[in-house]
PDB file of C-alpha atoms in Angstrom:
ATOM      1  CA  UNK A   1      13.743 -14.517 -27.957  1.00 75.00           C
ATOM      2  CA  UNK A   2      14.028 -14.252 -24.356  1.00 68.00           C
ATOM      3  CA  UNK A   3      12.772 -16.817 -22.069  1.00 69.00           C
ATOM      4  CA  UNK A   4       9.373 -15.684 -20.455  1.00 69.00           C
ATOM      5  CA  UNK A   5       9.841 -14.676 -16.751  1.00 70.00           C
ATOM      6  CA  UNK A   6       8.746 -16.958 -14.241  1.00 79.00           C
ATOM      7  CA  UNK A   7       5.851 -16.060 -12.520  1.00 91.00           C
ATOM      8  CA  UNK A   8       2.492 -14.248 -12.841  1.00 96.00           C
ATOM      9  CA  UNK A   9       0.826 -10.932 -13.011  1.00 97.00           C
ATOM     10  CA  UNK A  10      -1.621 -11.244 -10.251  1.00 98.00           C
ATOM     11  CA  UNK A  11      -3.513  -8.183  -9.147  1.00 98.00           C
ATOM     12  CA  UNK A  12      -2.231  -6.664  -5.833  1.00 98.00           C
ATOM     13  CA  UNK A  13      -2.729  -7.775  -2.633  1.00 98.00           C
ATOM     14  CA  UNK A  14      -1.876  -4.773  -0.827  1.00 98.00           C
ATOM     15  CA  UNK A  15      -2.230  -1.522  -1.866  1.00 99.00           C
ATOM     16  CA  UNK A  16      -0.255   1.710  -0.495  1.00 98.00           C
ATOM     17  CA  UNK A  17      -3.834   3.966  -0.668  1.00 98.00           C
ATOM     18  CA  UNK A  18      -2.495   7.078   1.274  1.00 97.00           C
ATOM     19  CA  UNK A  19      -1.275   9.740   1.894  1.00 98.00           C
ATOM     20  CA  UNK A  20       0.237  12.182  -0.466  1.00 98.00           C
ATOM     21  CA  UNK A  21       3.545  13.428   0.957  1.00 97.00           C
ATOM     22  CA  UNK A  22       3.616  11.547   3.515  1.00 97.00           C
ATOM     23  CA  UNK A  23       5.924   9.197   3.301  1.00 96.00           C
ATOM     24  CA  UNK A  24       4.448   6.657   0.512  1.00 97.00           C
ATOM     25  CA  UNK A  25       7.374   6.174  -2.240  1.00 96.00           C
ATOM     26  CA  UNK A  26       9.688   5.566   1.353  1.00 95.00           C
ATOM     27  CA  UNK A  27       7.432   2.368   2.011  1.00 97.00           C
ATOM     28  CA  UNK A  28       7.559   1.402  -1.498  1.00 97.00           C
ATOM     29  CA  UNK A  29      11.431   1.870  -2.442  1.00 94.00           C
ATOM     30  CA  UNK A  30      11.590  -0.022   1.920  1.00 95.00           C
ATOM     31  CA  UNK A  31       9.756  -2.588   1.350  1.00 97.00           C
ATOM     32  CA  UNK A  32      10.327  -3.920  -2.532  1.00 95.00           C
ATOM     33  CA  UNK A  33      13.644  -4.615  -1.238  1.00 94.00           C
ATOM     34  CA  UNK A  34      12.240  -7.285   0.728  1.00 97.00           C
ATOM     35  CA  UNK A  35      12.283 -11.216  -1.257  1.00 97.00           C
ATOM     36  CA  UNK A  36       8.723 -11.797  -0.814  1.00 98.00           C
ATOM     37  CA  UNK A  37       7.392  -8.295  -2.419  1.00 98.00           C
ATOM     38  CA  UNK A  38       7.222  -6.980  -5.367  1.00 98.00           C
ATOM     39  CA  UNK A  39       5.847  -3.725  -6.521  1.00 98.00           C
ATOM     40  CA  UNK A  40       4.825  -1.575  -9.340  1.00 97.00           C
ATOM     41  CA  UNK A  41       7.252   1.496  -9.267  1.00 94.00           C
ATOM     42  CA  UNK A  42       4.752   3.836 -10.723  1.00 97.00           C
ATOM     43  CA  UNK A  43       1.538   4.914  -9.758  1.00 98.00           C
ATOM     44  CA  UNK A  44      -1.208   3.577 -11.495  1.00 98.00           C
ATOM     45  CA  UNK A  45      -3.888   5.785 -10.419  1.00 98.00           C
ATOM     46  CA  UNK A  46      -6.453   2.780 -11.537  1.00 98.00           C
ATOM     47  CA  UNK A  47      -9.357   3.180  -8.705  1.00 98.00           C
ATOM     48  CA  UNK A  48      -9.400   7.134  -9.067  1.00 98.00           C
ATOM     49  CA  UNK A  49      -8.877   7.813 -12.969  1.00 98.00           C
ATOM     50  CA  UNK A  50      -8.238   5.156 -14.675  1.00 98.00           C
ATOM     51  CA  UNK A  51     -10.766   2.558 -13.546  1.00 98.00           C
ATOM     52  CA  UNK A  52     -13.272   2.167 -16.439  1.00 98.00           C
ATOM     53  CA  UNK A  53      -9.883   0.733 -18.272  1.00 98.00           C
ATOM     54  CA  UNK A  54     -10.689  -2.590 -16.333  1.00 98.00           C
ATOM     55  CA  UNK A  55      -8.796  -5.151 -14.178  1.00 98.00           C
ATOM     56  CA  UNK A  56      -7.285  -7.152 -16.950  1.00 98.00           C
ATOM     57  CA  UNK A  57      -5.572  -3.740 -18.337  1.00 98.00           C
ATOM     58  CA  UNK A  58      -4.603  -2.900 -14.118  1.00 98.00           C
ATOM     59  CA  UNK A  59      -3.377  -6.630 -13.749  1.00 98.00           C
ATOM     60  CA  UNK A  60      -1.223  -6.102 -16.838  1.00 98.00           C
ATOM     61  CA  UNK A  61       0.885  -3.037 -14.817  1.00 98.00           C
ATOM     62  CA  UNK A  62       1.502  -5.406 -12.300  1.00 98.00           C
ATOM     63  CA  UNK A  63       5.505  -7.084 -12.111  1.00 97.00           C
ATOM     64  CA  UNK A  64       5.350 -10.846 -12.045  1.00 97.00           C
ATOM     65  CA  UNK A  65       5.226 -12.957  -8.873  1.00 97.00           C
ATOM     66  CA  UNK A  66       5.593 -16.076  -7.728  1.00 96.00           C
ATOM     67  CA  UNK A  67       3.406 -18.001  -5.495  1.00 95.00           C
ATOM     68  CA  UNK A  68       5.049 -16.861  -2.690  1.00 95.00           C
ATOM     69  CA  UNK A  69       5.404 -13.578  -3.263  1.00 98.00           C
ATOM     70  CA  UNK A  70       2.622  -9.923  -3.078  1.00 98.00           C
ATOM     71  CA  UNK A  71       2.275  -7.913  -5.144  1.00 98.00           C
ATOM     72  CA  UNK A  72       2.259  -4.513  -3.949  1.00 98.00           C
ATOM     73  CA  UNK A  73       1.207  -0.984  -5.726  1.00 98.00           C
ATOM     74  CA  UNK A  74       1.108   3.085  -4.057  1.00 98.00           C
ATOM     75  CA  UNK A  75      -1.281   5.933  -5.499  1.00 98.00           C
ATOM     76  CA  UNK A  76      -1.656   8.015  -2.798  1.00 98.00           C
ATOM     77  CA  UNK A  77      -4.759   9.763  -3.779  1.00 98.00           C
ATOM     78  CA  UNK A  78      -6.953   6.442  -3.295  1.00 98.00           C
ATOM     79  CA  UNK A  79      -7.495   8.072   0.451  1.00 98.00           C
ATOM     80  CA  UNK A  80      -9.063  10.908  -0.595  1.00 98.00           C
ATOM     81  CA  UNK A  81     -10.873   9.603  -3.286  1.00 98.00           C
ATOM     82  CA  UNK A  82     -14.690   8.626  -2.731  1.00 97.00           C
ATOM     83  CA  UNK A  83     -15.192   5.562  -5.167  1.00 98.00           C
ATOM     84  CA  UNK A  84     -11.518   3.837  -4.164  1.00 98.00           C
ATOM     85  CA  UNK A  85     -12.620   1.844  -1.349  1.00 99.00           C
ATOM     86  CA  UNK A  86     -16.166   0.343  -2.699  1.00 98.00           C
ATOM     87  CA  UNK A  87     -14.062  -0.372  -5.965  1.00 98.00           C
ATOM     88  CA  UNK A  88     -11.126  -2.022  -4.257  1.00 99.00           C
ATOM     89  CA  UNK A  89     -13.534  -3.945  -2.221  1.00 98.00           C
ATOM     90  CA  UNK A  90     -14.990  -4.969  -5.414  1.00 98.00           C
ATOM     91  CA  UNK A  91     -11.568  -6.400  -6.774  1.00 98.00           C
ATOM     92  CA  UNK A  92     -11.192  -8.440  -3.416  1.00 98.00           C
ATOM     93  CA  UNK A  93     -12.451  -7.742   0.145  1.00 98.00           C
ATOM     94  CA  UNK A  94      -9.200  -9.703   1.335  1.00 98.00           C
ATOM     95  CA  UNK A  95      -6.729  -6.581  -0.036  1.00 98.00           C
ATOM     96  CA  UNK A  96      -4.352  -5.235   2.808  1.00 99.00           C
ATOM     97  CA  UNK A  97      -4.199  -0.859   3.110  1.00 99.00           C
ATOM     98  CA  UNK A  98      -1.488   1.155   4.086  1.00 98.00           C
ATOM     99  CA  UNK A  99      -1.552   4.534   4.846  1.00 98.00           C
ATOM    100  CA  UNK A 100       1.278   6.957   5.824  1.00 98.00           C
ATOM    101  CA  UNK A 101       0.139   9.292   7.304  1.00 98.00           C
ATOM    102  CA  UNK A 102       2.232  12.622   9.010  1.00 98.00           C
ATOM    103  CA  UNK A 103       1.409  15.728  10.943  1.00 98.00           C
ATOM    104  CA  UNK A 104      -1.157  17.512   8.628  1.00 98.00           C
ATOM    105  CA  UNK A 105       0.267  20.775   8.977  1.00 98.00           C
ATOM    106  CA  UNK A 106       3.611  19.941   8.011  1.00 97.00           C
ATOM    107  CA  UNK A 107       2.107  17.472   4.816  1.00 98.00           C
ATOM    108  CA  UNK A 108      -0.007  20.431   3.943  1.00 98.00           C
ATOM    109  CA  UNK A 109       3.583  22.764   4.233  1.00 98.00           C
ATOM    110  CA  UNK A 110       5.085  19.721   1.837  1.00 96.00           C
ATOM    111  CA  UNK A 111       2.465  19.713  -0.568  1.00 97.00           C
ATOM    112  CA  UNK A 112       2.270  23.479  -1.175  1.00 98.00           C
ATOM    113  CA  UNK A 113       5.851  23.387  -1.578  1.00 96.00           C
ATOM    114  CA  UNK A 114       6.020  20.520  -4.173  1.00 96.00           C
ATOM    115  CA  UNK A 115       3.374  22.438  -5.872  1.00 97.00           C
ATOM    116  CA  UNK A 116       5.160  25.300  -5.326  1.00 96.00           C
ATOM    117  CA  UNK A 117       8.085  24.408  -7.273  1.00 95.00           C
ATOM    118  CA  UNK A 118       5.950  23.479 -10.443  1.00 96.00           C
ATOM    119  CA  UNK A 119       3.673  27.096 -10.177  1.00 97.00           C
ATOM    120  CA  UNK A 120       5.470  29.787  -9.087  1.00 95.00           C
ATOM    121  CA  UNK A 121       2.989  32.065  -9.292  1.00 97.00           C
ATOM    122  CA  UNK A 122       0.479  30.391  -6.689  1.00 97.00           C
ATOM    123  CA  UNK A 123      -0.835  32.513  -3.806  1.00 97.00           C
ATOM    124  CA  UNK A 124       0.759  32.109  -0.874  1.00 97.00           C
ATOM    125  CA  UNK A 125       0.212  28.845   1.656  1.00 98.00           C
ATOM    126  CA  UNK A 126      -1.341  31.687   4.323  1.00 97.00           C
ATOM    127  CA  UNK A 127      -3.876  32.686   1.368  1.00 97.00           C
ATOM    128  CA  UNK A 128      -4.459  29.764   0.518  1.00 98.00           C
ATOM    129  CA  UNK A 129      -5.581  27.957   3.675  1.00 98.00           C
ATOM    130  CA  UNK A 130      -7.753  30.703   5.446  1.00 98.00           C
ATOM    131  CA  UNK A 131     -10.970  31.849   4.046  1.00 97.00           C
ATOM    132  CA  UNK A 132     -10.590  34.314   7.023  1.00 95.00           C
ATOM    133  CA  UNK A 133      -7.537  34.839   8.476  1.00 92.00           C
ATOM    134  CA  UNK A 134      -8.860  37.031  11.005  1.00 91.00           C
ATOM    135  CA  UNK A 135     -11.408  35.088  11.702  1.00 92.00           C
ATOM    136  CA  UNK A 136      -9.443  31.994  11.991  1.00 89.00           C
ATOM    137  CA  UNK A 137     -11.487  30.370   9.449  1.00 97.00           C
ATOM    138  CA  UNK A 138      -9.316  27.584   7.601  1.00 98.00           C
ATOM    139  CA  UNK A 139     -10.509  26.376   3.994  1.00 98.00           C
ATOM    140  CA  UNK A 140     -11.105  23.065   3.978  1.00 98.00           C
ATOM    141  CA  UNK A 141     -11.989  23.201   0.028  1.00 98.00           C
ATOM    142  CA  UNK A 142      -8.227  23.434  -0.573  1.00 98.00           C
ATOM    143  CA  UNK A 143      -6.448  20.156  -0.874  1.00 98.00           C
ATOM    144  CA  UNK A 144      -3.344  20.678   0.923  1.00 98.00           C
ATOM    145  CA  UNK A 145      -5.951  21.158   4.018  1.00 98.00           C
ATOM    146  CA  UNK A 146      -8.622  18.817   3.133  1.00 98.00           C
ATOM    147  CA  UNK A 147      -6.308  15.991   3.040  1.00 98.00           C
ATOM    148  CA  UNK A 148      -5.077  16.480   6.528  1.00 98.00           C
ATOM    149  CA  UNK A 149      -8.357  15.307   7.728  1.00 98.00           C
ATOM    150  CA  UNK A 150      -7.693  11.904   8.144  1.00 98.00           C
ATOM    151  CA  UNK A 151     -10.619  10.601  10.357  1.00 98.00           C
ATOM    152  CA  UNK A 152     -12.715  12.255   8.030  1.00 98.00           C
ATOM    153  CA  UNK A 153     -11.610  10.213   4.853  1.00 98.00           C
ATOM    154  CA  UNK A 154     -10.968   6.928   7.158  1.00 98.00           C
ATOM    155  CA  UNK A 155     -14.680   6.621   7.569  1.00 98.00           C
ATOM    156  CA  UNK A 156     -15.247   5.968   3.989  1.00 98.00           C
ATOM    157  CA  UNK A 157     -12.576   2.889   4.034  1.00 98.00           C
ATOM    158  CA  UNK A 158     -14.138   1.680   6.939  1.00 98.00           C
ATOM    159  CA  UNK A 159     -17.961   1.368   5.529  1.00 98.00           C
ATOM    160  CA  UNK A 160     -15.905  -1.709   3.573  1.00 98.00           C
ATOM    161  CA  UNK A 161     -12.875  -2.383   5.565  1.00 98.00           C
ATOM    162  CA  UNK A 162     -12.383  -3.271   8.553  1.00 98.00           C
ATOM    163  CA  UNK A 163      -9.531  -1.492  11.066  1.00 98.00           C
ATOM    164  CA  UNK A 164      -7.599  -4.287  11.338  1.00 98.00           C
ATOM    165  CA  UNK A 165      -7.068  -4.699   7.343  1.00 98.00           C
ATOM    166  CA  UNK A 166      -5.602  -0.757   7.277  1.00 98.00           C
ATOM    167  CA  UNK A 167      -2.235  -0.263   8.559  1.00 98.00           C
ATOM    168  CA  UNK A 168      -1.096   3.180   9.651  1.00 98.00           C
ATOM    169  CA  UNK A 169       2.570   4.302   9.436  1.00 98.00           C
ATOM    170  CA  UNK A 170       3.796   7.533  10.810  1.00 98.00           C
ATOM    171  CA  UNK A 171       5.155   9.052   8.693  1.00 98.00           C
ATOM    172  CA  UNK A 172       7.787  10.790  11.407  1.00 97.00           C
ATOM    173  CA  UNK A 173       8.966   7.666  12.354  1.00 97.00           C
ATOM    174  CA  UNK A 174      10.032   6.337   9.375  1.00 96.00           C
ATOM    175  CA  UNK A 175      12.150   9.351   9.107  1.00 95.00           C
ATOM    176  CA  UNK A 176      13.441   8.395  12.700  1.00 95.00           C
ATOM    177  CA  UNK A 177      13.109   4.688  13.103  1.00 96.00           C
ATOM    178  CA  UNK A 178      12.512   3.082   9.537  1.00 96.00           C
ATOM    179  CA  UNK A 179      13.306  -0.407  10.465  1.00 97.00           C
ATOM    180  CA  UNK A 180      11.112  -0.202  13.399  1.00 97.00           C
ATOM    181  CA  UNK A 181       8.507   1.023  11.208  1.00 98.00           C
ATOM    182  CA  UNK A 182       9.110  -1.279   8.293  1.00 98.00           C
ATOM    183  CA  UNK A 183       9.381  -4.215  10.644  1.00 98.00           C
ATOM    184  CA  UNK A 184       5.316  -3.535  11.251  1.00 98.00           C
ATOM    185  CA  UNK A 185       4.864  -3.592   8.176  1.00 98.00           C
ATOM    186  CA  UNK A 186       6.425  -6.708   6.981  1.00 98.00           C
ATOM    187  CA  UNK A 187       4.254  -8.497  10.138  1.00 98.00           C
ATOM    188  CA  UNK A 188       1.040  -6.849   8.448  1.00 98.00           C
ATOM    189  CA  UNK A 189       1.475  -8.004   5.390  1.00 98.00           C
ATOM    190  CA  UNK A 190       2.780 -11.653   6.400  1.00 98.00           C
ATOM    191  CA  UNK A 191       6.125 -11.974   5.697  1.00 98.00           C
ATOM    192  CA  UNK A 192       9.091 -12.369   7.459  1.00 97.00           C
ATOM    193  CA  UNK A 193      11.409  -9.283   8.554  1.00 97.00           C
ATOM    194  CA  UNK A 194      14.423  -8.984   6.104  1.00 96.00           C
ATOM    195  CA  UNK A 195      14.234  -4.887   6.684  1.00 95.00           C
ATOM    196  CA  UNK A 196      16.499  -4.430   9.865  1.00 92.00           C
ATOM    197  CA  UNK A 197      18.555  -2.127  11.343  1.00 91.00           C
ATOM    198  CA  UNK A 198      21.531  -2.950   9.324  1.00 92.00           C
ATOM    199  CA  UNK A 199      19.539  -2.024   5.988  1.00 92.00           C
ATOM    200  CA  UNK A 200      19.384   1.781   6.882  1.00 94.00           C
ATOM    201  CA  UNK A 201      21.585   4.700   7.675  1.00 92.00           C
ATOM    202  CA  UNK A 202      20.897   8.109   7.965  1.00 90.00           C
ATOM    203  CA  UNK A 203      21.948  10.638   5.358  1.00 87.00           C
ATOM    204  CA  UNK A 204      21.881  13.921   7.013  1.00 86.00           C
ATOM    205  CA  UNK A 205      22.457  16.037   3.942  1.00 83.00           C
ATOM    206  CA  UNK A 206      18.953  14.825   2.624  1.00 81.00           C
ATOM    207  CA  UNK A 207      17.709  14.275   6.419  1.00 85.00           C
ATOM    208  CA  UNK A 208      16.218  10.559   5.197  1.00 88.00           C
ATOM    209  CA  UNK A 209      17.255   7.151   5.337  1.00 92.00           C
ATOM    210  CA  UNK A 210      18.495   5.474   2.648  1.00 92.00           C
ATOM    211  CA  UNK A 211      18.794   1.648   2.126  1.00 92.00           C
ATOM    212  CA  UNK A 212      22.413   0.246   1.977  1.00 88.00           C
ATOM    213  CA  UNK A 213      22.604  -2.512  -0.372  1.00 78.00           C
ATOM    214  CA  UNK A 214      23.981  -5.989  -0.406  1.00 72.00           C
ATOM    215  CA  UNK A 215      27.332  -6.568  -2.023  1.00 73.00           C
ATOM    216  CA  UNK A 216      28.578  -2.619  -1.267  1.00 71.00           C
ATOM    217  CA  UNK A 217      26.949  -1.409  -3.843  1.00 75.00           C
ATOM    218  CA  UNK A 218      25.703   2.079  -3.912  1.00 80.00           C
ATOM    219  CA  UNK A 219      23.289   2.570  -1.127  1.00 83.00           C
ATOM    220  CA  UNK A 220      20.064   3.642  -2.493  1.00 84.00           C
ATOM    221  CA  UNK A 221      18.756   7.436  -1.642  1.00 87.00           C
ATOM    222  CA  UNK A 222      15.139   8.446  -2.360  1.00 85.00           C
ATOM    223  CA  UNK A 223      15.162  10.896  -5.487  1.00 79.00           C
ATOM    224  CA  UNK A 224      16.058  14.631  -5.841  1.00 72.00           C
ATOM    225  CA  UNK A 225      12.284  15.639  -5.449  1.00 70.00           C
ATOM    226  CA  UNK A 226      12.752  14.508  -1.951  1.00 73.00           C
ATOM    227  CA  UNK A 227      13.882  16.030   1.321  1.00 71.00           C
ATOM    228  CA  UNK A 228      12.787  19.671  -0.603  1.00 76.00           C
ATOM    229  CA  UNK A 229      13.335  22.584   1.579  1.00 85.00           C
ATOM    230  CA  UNK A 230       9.964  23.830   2.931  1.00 89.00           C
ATOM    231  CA  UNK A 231       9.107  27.309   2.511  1.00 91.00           C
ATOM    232  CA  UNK A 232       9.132  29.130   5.433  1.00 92.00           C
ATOM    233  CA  UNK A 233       5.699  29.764   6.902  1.00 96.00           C
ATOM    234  CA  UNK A 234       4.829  32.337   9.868  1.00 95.00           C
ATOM    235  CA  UNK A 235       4.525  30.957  12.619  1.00 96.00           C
ATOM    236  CA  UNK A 236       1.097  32.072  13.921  1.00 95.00           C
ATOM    237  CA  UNK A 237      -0.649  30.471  11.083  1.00 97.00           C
ATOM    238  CA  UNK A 238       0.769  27.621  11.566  1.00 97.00           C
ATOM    239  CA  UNK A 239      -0.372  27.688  15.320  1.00 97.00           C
ATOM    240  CA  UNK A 240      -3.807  28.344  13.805  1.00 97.00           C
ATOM    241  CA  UNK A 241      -3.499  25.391  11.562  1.00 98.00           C
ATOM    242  CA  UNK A 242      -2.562  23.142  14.321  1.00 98.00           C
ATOM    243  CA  UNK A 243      -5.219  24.351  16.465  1.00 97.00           C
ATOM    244  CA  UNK A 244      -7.636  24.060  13.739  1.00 98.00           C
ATOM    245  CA  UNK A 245      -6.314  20.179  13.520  1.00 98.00           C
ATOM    246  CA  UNK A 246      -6.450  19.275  17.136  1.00 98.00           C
ATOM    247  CA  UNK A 247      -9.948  18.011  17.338  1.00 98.00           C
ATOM    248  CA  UNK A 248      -9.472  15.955  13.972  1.00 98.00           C
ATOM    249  CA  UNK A 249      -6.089  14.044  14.873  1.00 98.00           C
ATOM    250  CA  UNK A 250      -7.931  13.317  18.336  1.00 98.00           C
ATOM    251  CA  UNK A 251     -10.428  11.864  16.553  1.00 98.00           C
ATOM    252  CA  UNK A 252      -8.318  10.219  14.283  1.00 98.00           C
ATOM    253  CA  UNK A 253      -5.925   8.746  17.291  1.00 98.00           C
ATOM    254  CA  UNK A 254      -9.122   7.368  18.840  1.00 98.00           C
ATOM    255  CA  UNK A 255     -10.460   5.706  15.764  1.00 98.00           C
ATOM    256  CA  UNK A 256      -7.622   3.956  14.681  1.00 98.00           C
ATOM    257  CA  UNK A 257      -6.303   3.284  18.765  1.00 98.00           C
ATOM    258  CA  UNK A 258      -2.901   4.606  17.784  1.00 97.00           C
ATOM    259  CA  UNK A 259      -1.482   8.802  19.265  1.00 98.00           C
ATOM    260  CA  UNK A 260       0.616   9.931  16.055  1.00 98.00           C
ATOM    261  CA  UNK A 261       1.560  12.538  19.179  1.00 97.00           C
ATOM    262  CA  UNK A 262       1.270  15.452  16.083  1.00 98.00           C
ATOM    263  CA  UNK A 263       0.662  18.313  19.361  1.00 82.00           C
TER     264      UNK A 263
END
């Protein structure tokens, strides 16, 4: 039989909670290239639908690790989900959270097209997010718009957290600056910056970075499912939607002390 792998599964110590299309699976393919990190490829979906399978089964997803190394997991709905942050509290108050987060209109333009490509038959995004397009009146009941209010959903991680254990990464600028970007968050979670410069280049057919790799070998490019061609929206509803937004990313720049500069 095969030796056992060194190491141990140890639950994670920082947790990629947020947000959907936003930029999540770039952090995770980013930063499991990095020595001291490992992470769980898939998402677990343990503190939102899974949980009353227990720690021991959510420890047993986890990749082994030495002492030296995190462990590291991404389900993007934890943000939006009520019970995440009491329960990952509850599994240690110490955990680290990252959320991507990107101009709400555009991740709400990204989500209906992901969905888009699974329904075809969906009413259309303008349908969708107005109760009353005349009226200008945006429905927040639908998830691609409810999401996008990310003060909103902060102040439920912060009744257990506090700011300084949530990191925020814009999601834009890992698109434009990954290592700068990555480089914060190898200082957040405590290890030393490997992720430079020289690990990225920019494939403009896709319009993301990919990772070069030691040794020439292939570089590594995020999946198919990525870089998707939005659907083209009018653009007076998506002046509505970014009015509609305004007040919220305001709020959200002053709670977290950080201007996303979404206007």
């Amino acid at each position: 039989p095969a030796p056992p792998r060194p190491g141990a599964q140890r639950l994670p110590q920082a947790i990629v909670v947020g947000v959907k299309k936003g930029g999540t699976r770039a952090v995770l393919e980013f930063i499991r290239v990095h020595p001291d990190v490992r992470a769980l490829g898939t998402e677990p979906h343990f503190f939102d639908r899974n949980y009353e399978r227990g720690l021991e089964w959510y420890r047993s997803l986890m990749p082994r690790t030495l002492d030296s190394q995190i462990t590291v997991e991404k389900t993007p709905s934890y943000f939006v989900t009520k019970e995440a942050p009491r329960r990952i509290f509850n599994m240690s108050r110490e955990t680290k959270l990252i959320v991507v987060v990107r101009n709400p209109v555009t991740r709400a333009i990204s989500d209906y097209t992901q969905t888009l490509s699974k329904k075809p038959d969906i009413p259309t995004f303008e349908g969708l997010s107005f109760r009353n397009r005349s009226l200008g009146l945006v429905d927040t009941s639908w998830s691609a718009i409810r999401i996008g209010l990310y003060a909103l959903h902060l102040q439920s991680w912060l009744q257990y957290f506090p700011l300084s254990q949530i990191h925020f990464v814009s999601g834009e600028r890992l698109i434009t600056d990954p290592a700068g970007e990555m480089g914060k968050v190898q200082d957040f979670l405590g290890v030393r910056r490997v992720l430079t410069d020289k690990h990225f280049y920019f494939n403009k057919t896709k319009g993301f970075p990919c990772l070069r790799r030691a040794g020439g070998s292939a570089p590594r490019c995020l999946g198919k499912s990525k870089g998707r061609t939005h659907v083209q929206i009018d653009a007076d509803v998506i002046e509505q939607l970014r009015d509609f937004y305004r007040p919220h990313n305001v709020k959200f720049y002053e709670t977290v002390g950080q201007d996303f500069r979404w206007e």
